[in-house]
Amino acid sequence: MADITFSDQEIEQAIAYHKFVSLIEVTNGITLPQKRQEKKKQLKKGKSLIEKRFGDEVDVVCGLALIKNTQREIKELDFSIKIPQYNSVILYKVLEDILSSDFLKKEEKDYLKAISESPMGLASKLNFNHVSSSKRKRRGMILRNSEYKRKGELFAKIKGVILEHYVGHLFDIVMEGDYKISLRTDITDFEKNPNEAAYTDILIAAPPAGFRSGLENLAEMYSGRQRIKVETAKIINNY
């Protein structure tokens, strides 16, 4: 067995048990070509390390969950999930879960509470990037560069955690039977020098047919403006 470890040993055991895992990267829009390639590289690296760990015994599928995304599709994926907007009930349930967990440090939790209580609202905040220096001037925001940079780093960390928890919670709603979801799992290959690592957003270990049913349920969850669209490749449809 390759000298590869998972930071979440329960998901490693679940993958071995189900012989199937879905690797999902989450974003709320990919506007730059290099960012699109970065997401594909993250999926490719994660898949490679999982396959090295388990060999041919485990099937690995990869996909993207895109929230409020307006860009063209990223090809060469097994599936994609388009989430047109946040459901406020789920979003604030996710907020409660994060604040009661250890995914964020105290400073990050305090900042999360502050932006969630702002008049703009948490969902609106998540739909925008940290404002540019020109916008700061127009809005009369006087921040030292170091302070602004720090707030940007806080926002980026918080945003990533929220997006991952949001999609993970959606799957918790639609998955049936036996399954295991893991968020922010690190997979490290200690055979490499220096060590090679993949930092995954979401891993879902389940029976293949169970995961396919979860995708189908996800597509049927909402109607109207909140309707979630799922696109799958042949490999998913064959399960």
PDB file of C-alpha atoms in Angstrom:
ATOM      1  CA  MET A   1       0.000   0.000   0.000  1.00  0.00           C
ATOM      2  CA  ALA A   2       1.282   3.442  -0.913  1.00  0.00           C
ATOM      3  CA  ASP A   3       2.381   5.681   1.961  1.00  0.00           C
ATOM      4  CA  ILE A   4      -0.557   8.071   1.563  1.00  0.00           C
ATOM      5  CA  THR A   5      -2.583   9.434   4.466  1.00  0.00           C
ATOM      6  CA  PHE A   6      -5.933  11.203   4.801  1.00  0.00           C
ATOM      7  CA  SER A   7      -6.395  13.886   7.455  1.00  0.00           C
ATOM      8  CA  ASP A   8      -9.878  12.396   7.951  1.00  0.00           C
ATOM      9  CA  GLN A   9      -9.387   8.681   8.577  1.00  0.00           C
ATOM     10  CA  GLU A  10     -13.149   8.036   8.596  1.00  0.00           C
ATOM     11  CA  ILE A  11     -13.489   9.089   4.962  1.00  0.00           C
ATOM     12  CA  GLU A  12     -10.506   6.904   4.068  1.00  0.00           C
ATOM     13  CA  GLN A  13     -12.238   3.919   5.663  1.00  0.00           C
ATOM     14  CA  ALA A  14     -15.525   4.779   3.955  1.00  0.00           C
ATOM     15  CA  ILE A  15     -13.830   4.949   0.548  1.00  0.00           C
ATOM     16  CA  ALA A  16     -12.288   1.530   1.122  1.00  0.00           C
ATOM     17  CA  TYR A  17     -15.684   0.165   2.160  1.00  0.00           C
ATOM     18  CA  HIS A  18     -17.807   1.614  -0.666  1.00  0.00           C
ATOM     19  CA  LYS A  19     -15.133   1.293  -3.375  1.00  0.00           C
ATOM     20  CA  PHE A  20     -16.327   4.645  -4.705  1.00  0.00           C
ATOM     21  CA  VAL A  21     -15.682   8.315  -3.964  1.00  0.00           C
ATOM     22  CA  SER A  22     -16.715  11.627  -5.473  1.00  0.00           C
ATOM     23  CA  LEU A  23     -14.269  14.517  -5.321  1.00  0.00           C
ATOM     24  CA  ILE A  24     -15.933  17.942  -5.533  1.00  0.00           C
ATOM     25  CA  GLU A  25     -14.388  21.397  -5.791  1.00  0.00           C
ATOM     26  CA  VAL A  26     -16.599  24.372  -4.937  1.00  0.00           C
ATOM     27  CA  THR A  27     -16.534  27.928  -6.295  1.00  0.00           C
ATOM     28  CA  ASN A  28     -18.945  30.797  -6.747  1.00  0.00           C
ATOM     29  CA  GLY A  29     -17.717  31.650 -10.196  1.00  0.00           C
ATOM     30  CA  ILE A  30     -14.526  31.272 -12.176  1.00  0.00           C
ATOM     31  CA  THR A  31     -13.784  34.403 -14.141  1.00  0.00           C
ATOM     32  CA  LEU A  32     -10.142  33.974 -15.107  1.00  0.00           C
ATOM     33  CA  PRO A  33      -8.732  31.216 -17.346  1.00  0.00           C
ATOM     34  CA  GLN A  34      -5.913  30.507 -14.881  1.00  0.00           C
ATOM     35  CA  LYS A  35      -8.443  29.996 -12.097  1.00  0.00           C
ATOM     36  CA  ARG A  36     -10.332  27.515 -14.253  1.00  0.00           C
ATOM     37  CA  GLN A  37      -7.131  25.574 -14.826  1.00  0.00           C
ATOM     38  CA  GLU A  38      -6.315  25.710 -11.116  1.00  0.00           C
ATOM     39  CA  LYS A  39      -9.599  24.017 -10.222  1.00  0.00           C
ATOM     40  CA  LYS A  40      -9.008  21.301 -12.797  1.00  0.00           C
ATOM     41  CA  LYS A  41      -5.492  20.749 -11.441  1.00  0.00           C
ATOM     42  CA  GLN A  42      -6.832  20.412  -7.883  1.00  0.00           C
ATOM     43  CA  LEU A  43      -9.307  17.759  -8.996  1.00  0.00           C
ATOM     44  CA  LYS A  44      -6.664  15.943 -11.029  1.00  0.00           C
ATOM     45  CA  LYS A  45      -4.175  15.889  -8.141  1.00  0.00           C
ATOM     46  CA  GLY A  46      -6.771  14.672  -5.651  1.00  0.00           C
ATOM     47  CA  LYS A  47      -7.920  11.920  -7.990  1.00  0.00           C
ATOM     48  CA  SER A  48      -4.345  10.849  -8.678  1.00  0.00           C
ATOM     49  CA  LEU A  49      -3.503  10.476  -4.974  1.00  0.00           C
ATOM     50  CA  ILE A  50      -6.729   8.585  -4.216  1.00  0.00           C
ATOM     51  CA  GLU A  51      -6.068   6.199  -7.089  1.00  0.00           C
ATOM     52  CA  LYS A  52      -2.476   5.733  -5.925  1.00  0.00           C
ATOM     53  CA  ARG A  53      -3.741   4.901  -2.428  1.00  0.00           C
ATOM     54  CA  PHE A  54      -6.450   2.430  -3.475  1.00  0.00           C
ATOM     55  CA  GLY A  55      -5.439   1.299  -6.949  1.00  0.00           C
ATOM     56  CA  ASP A  56      -8.114  -0.165  -9.219  1.00  0.00           C
ATOM     57  CA  GLU A  57     -10.275  -1.179  -6.272  1.00  0.00           C
ATOM     58  CA  VAL A  58     -11.923   2.254  -6.028  1.00  0.00           C
ATOM     59  CA  ASP A  59     -13.727   4.344  -8.653  1.00  0.00           C
ATOM     60  CA  VAL A  60     -13.101   8.092  -8.428  1.00  0.00           C
ATOM     61  CA  VAL A  61     -15.323  10.714 -10.077  1.00  0.00           C
ATOM     62  CA  CYS A  62     -14.662  14.458 -10.116  1.00  0.00           C
ATOM     63  CA  GLY A  63     -16.897  17.459 -10.461  1.00  0.00           C
ATOM     64  CA  LEU A  64     -17.448  21.121  -9.714  1.00  0.00           C
ATOM     65  CA  ALA A  65     -20.191  22.784  -7.715  1.00  0.00           C
ATOM     66  CA  LEU A  66     -20.666  26.327  -9.005  1.00  0.00           C
ATOM     67  CA  ILE A  67     -22.685  28.828  -6.992  1.00  0.00           C
ATOM     68  CA  LYS A  68     -23.949  31.952  -8.793  1.00  0.00           C
ATOM     69  CA  ASN A  69     -21.705  31.063 -11.696  1.00  0.00           C
ATOM     70  CA  THR A  70     -22.028  32.920 -15.007  1.00  0.00           C
ATOM     71  CA  GLN A  71     -19.038  31.484 -16.838  1.00  0.00           C
ATOM     72  CA  ARG A  72     -18.854  28.814 -19.504  1.00  0.00           C
ATOM     73  CA  GLU A  73     -18.578  25.184 -18.519  1.00  0.00           C
ATOM     74  CA  ILE A  74     -15.279  23.602 -17.569  1.00  0.00           C
ATOM     75  CA  LYS A  75     -15.008  20.492 -19.668  1.00  0.00           C
ATOM     76  CA  GLU A  76     -13.382  17.130 -18.947  1.00  0.00           C
ATOM     77  CA  LEU A  77     -15.331  16.643 -15.705  1.00  0.00           C
ATOM     78  CA  ASP A  78     -17.611  13.783 -14.687  1.00  0.00           C
ATOM     79  CA  PHE A  79     -20.320  16.144 -13.445  1.00  0.00           C
ATOM     80  CA  SER A  80     -21.116  19.764 -12.654  1.00  0.00           C
ATOM     81  CA  ILE A  81     -23.639  21.281 -10.254  1.00  0.00           C
ATOM     82  CA  LYS A  82     -25.004  24.769 -10.927  1.00  0.00           C
ATOM     83  CA  ILE A  83     -26.561  26.445  -7.901  1.00  0.00           C
ATOM     84  CA  PRO A  84     -28.202  29.718  -9.059  1.00  0.00           C
ATOM     85  CA  GLN A  85     -28.578  31.318  -5.626  1.00  0.00           C
ATOM     86  CA  TYR A  86     -28.336  30.671  -1.913  1.00  0.00           C
ATOM     87  CA  ASN A  87     -31.277  29.333   0.058  1.00  0.00           C
ATOM     88  CA  SER A  88     -31.388  31.604   3.116  1.00  0.00           C
ATOM     89  CA  VAL A  89     -32.605  28.873   5.489  1.00  0.00           C
ATOM     90  CA  ILE A  90     -29.762  26.544   4.516  1.00  0.00           C
ATOM     91  CA  LEU A  91     -27.214  29.362   4.485  1.00  0.00           C
ATOM     92  CA  TYR A  92     -27.928  30.417   8.052  1.00  0.00           C
ATOM     93  CA  LYS A  93     -28.022  26.785   9.219  1.00  0.00           C
ATOM     94  CA  VAL A  94     -24.543  26.474   7.710  1.00  0.00           C
ATOM     95  CA  LEU A  95     -23.545  29.676   9.514  1.00  0.00           C
ATOM     96  CA  GLU A  96     -24.595  28.161  12.854  1.00  0.00           C
ATOM     97  CA  ASP A  97     -22.688  24.944  12.116  1.00  0.00           C
ATOM     98  CA  ILE A  98     -19.496  26.808  11.240  1.00  0.00           C
ATOM     99  CA  LEU A  99     -19.627  29.056  14.298  1.00  0.00           C
ATOM    100  CA  SER A 100     -19.978  26.001  16.552  1.00  0.00           C
ATOM    101  CA  SER A 101     -17.152  24.094  14.833  1.00  0.00           C
ATOM    102  CA  ASP A 102     -13.369  24.456  14.787  1.00  0.00           C
ATOM    103  CA  PHE A 103     -13.045  25.139  11.058  1.00  0.00           C
ATOM    104  CA  LEU A 104     -12.387  28.828  11.797  1.00  0.00           C
ATOM    105  CA  LYS A 105     -10.270  30.581  14.392  1.00  0.00           C
ATOM    106  CA  LYS A 106     -11.805  33.088  16.837  1.00  0.00           C
ATOM    107  CA  GLU A 107     -10.791  36.112  14.769  1.00  0.00           C
ATOM    108  CA  GLU A 108     -12.327  34.550  11.672  1.00  0.00           C
ATOM    109  CA  LYS A 109     -15.533  33.676  13.529  1.00  0.00           C
ATOM    110  CA  ASP A 110     -15.821  37.227  14.841  1.00  0.00           C
ATOM    111  CA  TYR A 111     -15.435  38.577  11.310  1.00  0.00           C
ATOM    112  CA  LEU A 112     -18.014  36.092  10.021  1.00  0.00           C
ATOM    113  CA  LYS A 113     -20.506  37.258  12.660  1.00  0.00           C
ATOM    114  CA  ALA A 114     -19.860  40.876  11.667  1.00  0.00           C
ATOM    115  CA  ILE A 115     -20.480  40.393   7.947  1.00  0.00           C
ATOM    116  CA  SER A 116     -23.514  38.169   8.572  1.00  0.00           C
ATOM    117  CA  GLU A 117     -25.127  40.930  10.647  1.00  0.00           C
ATOM    118  CA  SER A 118     -24.409  43.707   8.130  1.00  0.00           C
ATOM    119  CA  PRO A 119     -27.332  45.379   6.311  1.00  0.00           C
ATOM    120  CA  MET A 120     -26.040  43.960   3.021  1.00  0.00           C
ATOM    121  CA  GLY A 121     -26.610  40.421   4.248  1.00  0.00           C
ATOM    122  CA  LEU A 122     -24.386  37.350   4.150  1.00  0.00           C
ATOM    123  CA  ALA A 123     -25.575  36.042   0.773  1.00  0.00           C
ATOM    124  CA  SER A 124     -24.930  39.372  -0.928  1.00  0.00           C
ATOM    125  CA  LYS A 125     -21.483  39.594   0.634  1.00  0.00           C
ATOM    126  CA  LEU A 126     -20.595  36.140  -0.683  1.00  0.00           C
ATOM    127  CA  ASN A 127     -21.553  37.103  -4.228  1.00  0.00           C
ATOM    128  CA  PHE A 128     -18.856  39.766  -4.400  1.00  0.00           C
ATOM    129  CA  ASN A 129     -15.105  39.694  -4.041  1.00  0.00           C
ATOM    130  CA  HIS A 130     -13.290  41.862  -1.519  1.00  0.00           C
ATOM    131  CA  VAL A 131     -13.580  45.411  -2.923  1.00  0.00           C
ATOM    132  CA  SER A 132     -10.760  46.940  -4.932  1.00  0.00           C
ATOM    133  CA  SER A 133      -8.757  49.969  -3.778  1.00  0.00           C
ATOM    134  CA  SER A 134     -10.623  52.263  -6.213  1.00  0.00           C
ATOM    135  CA  LYS A 135     -13.982  51.127  -4.854  1.00  0.00           C
ATOM    136  CA  ARG A 136     -12.712  51.648  -1.336  1.00  0.00           C
ATOM    137  CA  LYS A 137     -11.980  55.275  -2.165  1.00  0.00           C
ATOM    138  CA  ARG A 138     -15.385  55.787  -3.783  1.00  0.00           C
ATOM    139  CA  ARG A 139     -17.074  54.344  -0.726  1.00  0.00           C
ATOM    140  CA  GLY A 140     -15.042  56.466   1.624  1.00  0.00           C
ATOM    141  CA  MET A 141     -13.372  53.441   3.200  1.00  0.00           C
ATOM    142  CA  ILE A 142     -10.084  54.537   4.706  1.00  0.00           C
ATOM    143  CA  LEU A 143      -8.057  51.477   5.479  1.00  0.00           C
ATOM    144  CA  ARG A 144      -4.320  51.055   5.678  1.00  0.00           C
ATOM    145  CA  ASN A 145      -3.003  48.620   3.083  1.00  0.00           C
ATOM    146  CA  SER A 146      -2.004  46.096   5.750  1.00  0.00           C
ATOM    147  CA  GLU A 147      -5.435  46.264   7.405  1.00  0.00           C
ATOM    148  CA  TYR A 148      -7.211  45.899   4.081  1.00  0.00           C
ATOM    149  CA  LYS A 149      -5.005  42.968   3.112  1.00  0.00           C
ATOM    150  CA  ARG A 150      -5.755  41.254   6.411  1.00  0.00           C
ATOM    151  CA  LYS A 151      -9.506  41.697   5.958  1.00  0.00           C
ATOM    152  CA  GLY A 152      -9.194  40.295   2.453  1.00  0.00           C
ATOM    153  CA  GLU A 153      -7.420  37.216   3.783  1.00  0.00           C
ATOM    154  CA  LEU A 154     -10.087  36.746   6.450  1.00  0.00           C
ATOM    155  CA  PHE A 155     -12.868  37.081   3.911  1.00  0.00           C
ATOM    156  CA  ALA A 156     -11.256  34.598   1.506  1.00  0.00           C
ATOM    157  CA  LYS A 157     -10.858  31.981   4.260  1.00  0.00           C
ATOM    158  CA  ILE A 158     -14.410  32.468   5.534  1.00  0.00           C
ATOM    159  CA  LYS A 159     -15.915  32.421   2.058  1.00  0.00           C
ATOM    160  CA  GLY A 160     -14.238  29.132   1.168  1.00  0.00           C
ATOM    161  CA  VAL A 161     -15.448  27.449   4.350  1.00  0.00           C
ATOM    162  CA  ILE A 162     -19.024  28.671   3.830  1.00  0.00           C
ATOM    163  CA  LEU A 163     -19.184  27.503   0.210  1.00  0.00           C
ATOM    164  CA  GLU A 164     -17.899  24.046   1.103  1.00  0.00           C
ATOM    165  CA  HIS A 165     -20.268  23.683   4.056  1.00  0.00           C
ATOM    166  CA  TYR A 166     -23.184  24.901   1.960  1.00  0.00           C
ATOM    167  CA  VAL A 167     -22.684  22.287  -0.757  1.00  0.00           C
ATOM    168  CA  GLY A 168     -21.920  19.623   1.843  1.00  0.00           C
ATOM    169  CA  HIS A 169     -25.202  20.437   3.601  1.00  0.00           C
ATOM    170  CA  LEU A 170     -27.096  20.168   0.306  1.00  0.00           C
ATOM    171  CA  PHE A 171     -25.736  16.658  -0.165  1.00  0.00           C
ATOM    172  CA  ASP A 172     -26.633  15.758   3.410  1.00  0.00           C
ATOM    173  CA  ILE A 173     -30.217  16.623   2.512  1.00  0.00           C
ATOM    174  CA  VAL A 174     -30.404  14.594  -0.710  1.00  0.00           C
ATOM    175  CA  MET A 175     -28.193  11.554  -0.029  1.00  0.00           C
ATOM    176  CA  GLU A 176     -29.936   8.379   1.097  1.00  0.00           C
ATOM    177  CA  GLY A 177     -28.670   5.143   2.598  1.00  0.00           C
ATOM    178  CA  ASP A 178     -25.094   4.708   3.761  1.00  0.00           C
ATOM    179  CA  TYR A 179     -22.661   7.510   2.874  1.00  0.00           C
ATOM    180  CA  LYS A 180     -19.896   9.643   4.351  1.00  0.00           C
ATOM    181  CA  ILE A 181     -19.146  13.299   3.581  1.00  0.00           C
ATOM    182  CA  SER A 182     -15.820  14.909   4.471  1.00  0.00           C
ATOM    183  CA  LEU A 183     -14.962  18.596   4.110  1.00  0.00           C
ATOM    184  CA  ARG A 184     -11.472  20.045   3.629  1.00  0.00           C
ATOM    185  CA  THR A 185      -9.625  16.733   3.737  1.00  0.00           C
ATOM    186  CA  ASP A 186      -5.873  16.776   3.120  1.00  0.00           C
ATOM    187  CA  ILE A 187      -4.388  13.819   1.234  1.00  0.00           C
ATOM    188  CA  THR A 188      -0.608  13.550   1.565  1.00  0.00           C
ATOM    189  CA  ASP A 189       1.836  11.336  -0.310  1.00  0.00           C
ATOM    190  CA  PHE A 190       4.832  10.733   1.966  1.00  0.00           C
ATOM    191  CA  GLU A 191       6.641   8.695  -0.686  1.00  0.00           C
ATOM    192  CA  LYS A 192       7.441  11.902  -2.550  1.00  0.00           C
ATOM    193  CA  ASN A 193      10.297  14.148  -1.459  1.00  0.00           C
ATOM    194  CA  PRO A 194       9.148  16.822  -0.864  1.00  0.00           C
ATOM    195  CA  ASN A 195       5.793  15.410   0.148  1.00  0.00           C
ATOM    196  CA  GLU A 196       2.944  15.905  -2.317  1.00  0.00           C
ATOM    197  CA  ALA A 197      -0.481  16.921  -1.003  1.00  0.00           C
ATOM    198  CA  ALA A 198      -3.983  17.526  -2.315  1.00  0.00           C
ATOM    199  CA  TYR A 199      -6.339  19.804  -0.407  1.00  0.00           C
ATOM    200  CA  THR A 200      -9.857  18.681  -1.236  1.00  0.00           C
ATOM    201  CA  ASP A 201     -13.049  20.685  -0.732  1.00  0.00           C
ATOM    202  CA  ILE A 202     -15.525  17.796  -0.467  1.00  0.00           C
ATOM    203  CA  LEU A 203     -15.210  14.011  -0.563  1.00  0.00           C
ATOM    204  CA  ILE A 204     -18.314  11.799  -0.652  1.00  0.00           C
ATOM    205  CA  ALA A 205     -17.933   8.042  -0.198  1.00  0.00           C
ATOM    206  CA  ALA A 206     -21.073   6.082  -1.028  1.00  0.00           C
ATOM    207  CA  PRO A 207     -22.383   3.284  -3.231  1.00  0.00           C
ATOM    208  CA  PRO A 208     -22.083   4.518  -6.845  1.00  0.00           C
ATOM    209  CA  ALA A 209     -25.831   4.237  -7.464  1.00  0.00           C
ATOM    210  CA  GLY A 210     -26.458   6.099  -4.219  1.00  0.00           C
ATOM    211  CA  PHE A 211     -24.307   9.026  -5.331  1.00  0.00           C
ATOM    212  CA  ARG A 212     -26.023   9.123  -8.725  1.00  0.00           C
ATOM    213  CA  SER A 213     -29.405   9.201  -6.963  1.00  0.00           C
ATOM    214  CA  GLY A 214     -28.116  12.040  -4.791  1.00  0.00           C
ATOM    215  CA  LEU A 215     -27.288  14.074  -7.901  1.00  0.00           C
ATOM    216  CA  GLU A 216     -30.756  13.344  -9.297  1.00  0.00           C
ATOM    217  CA  ASN A 217     -32.383  14.407  -6.030  1.00  0.00           C
ATOM    218  CA  LEU A 218     -30.274  17.551  -5.996  1.00  0.00           C
ATOM    219  CA  ALA A 219     -31.570  18.521  -9.431  1.00  0.00           C
ATOM    220  CA  GLU A 220     -35.150  18.068  -8.249  1.00  0.00           C
ATOM    221  CA  MET A 221     -34.775  19.841  -4.909  1.00  0.00           C
ATOM    222  CA  TYR A 222     -35.854  23.333  -5.886  1.00  0.00           C
ATOM    223  CA  SER A 223     -37.989  24.954  -8.544  1.00  0.00           C
ATOM    224  CA  GLY A 224     -38.056  28.429 -10.048  1.00  0.00           C
ATOM    225  CA  ARG A 225     -35.088  30.712  -9.444  1.00  0.00           C
ATOM    226  CA  GLN A 226     -33.535  28.279  -6.951  1.00  0.00           C
ATOM    227  CA  ARG A 227     -33.561  25.309  -9.301  1.00  0.00           C
ATOM    228  CA  ILE A 228     -30.276  23.426  -9.244  1.00  0.00           C
ATOM    229  CA  LYS A 229     -28.981  22.102 -12.548  1.00  0.00           C
ATOM    230  CA  VAL A 230     -26.846  18.965 -12.669  1.00  0.00           C
ATOM    231  CA  GLU A 231     -24.955  17.835 -15.752  1.00  0.00           C
ATOM    232  CA  THR A 232     -23.373  14.399 -15.806  1.00  0.00           C
ATOM    233  CA  ALA A 233     -21.040  12.524 -18.117  1.00  0.00           C
ATOM    234  CA  LYS A 234     -21.544   8.961 -19.300  1.00  0.00           C
ATOM    235  CA  ILE A 235     -19.485   7.518 -16.444  1.00  0.00           C
ATOM    236  CA  ILE A 236     -22.008   8.789 -13.891  1.00  0.00           C
ATOM    237  CA  ASN A 237     -25.035   7.688 -15.886  1.00  0.00           C
ATOM    238  CA  ASN A 238     -23.664   4.149 -16.126  1.00  0.00           C
ATOM    239  CA  TYR A 239     -23.845   3.597 -12.364  1.00  0.00           C
TER     240      TYR A 239
END
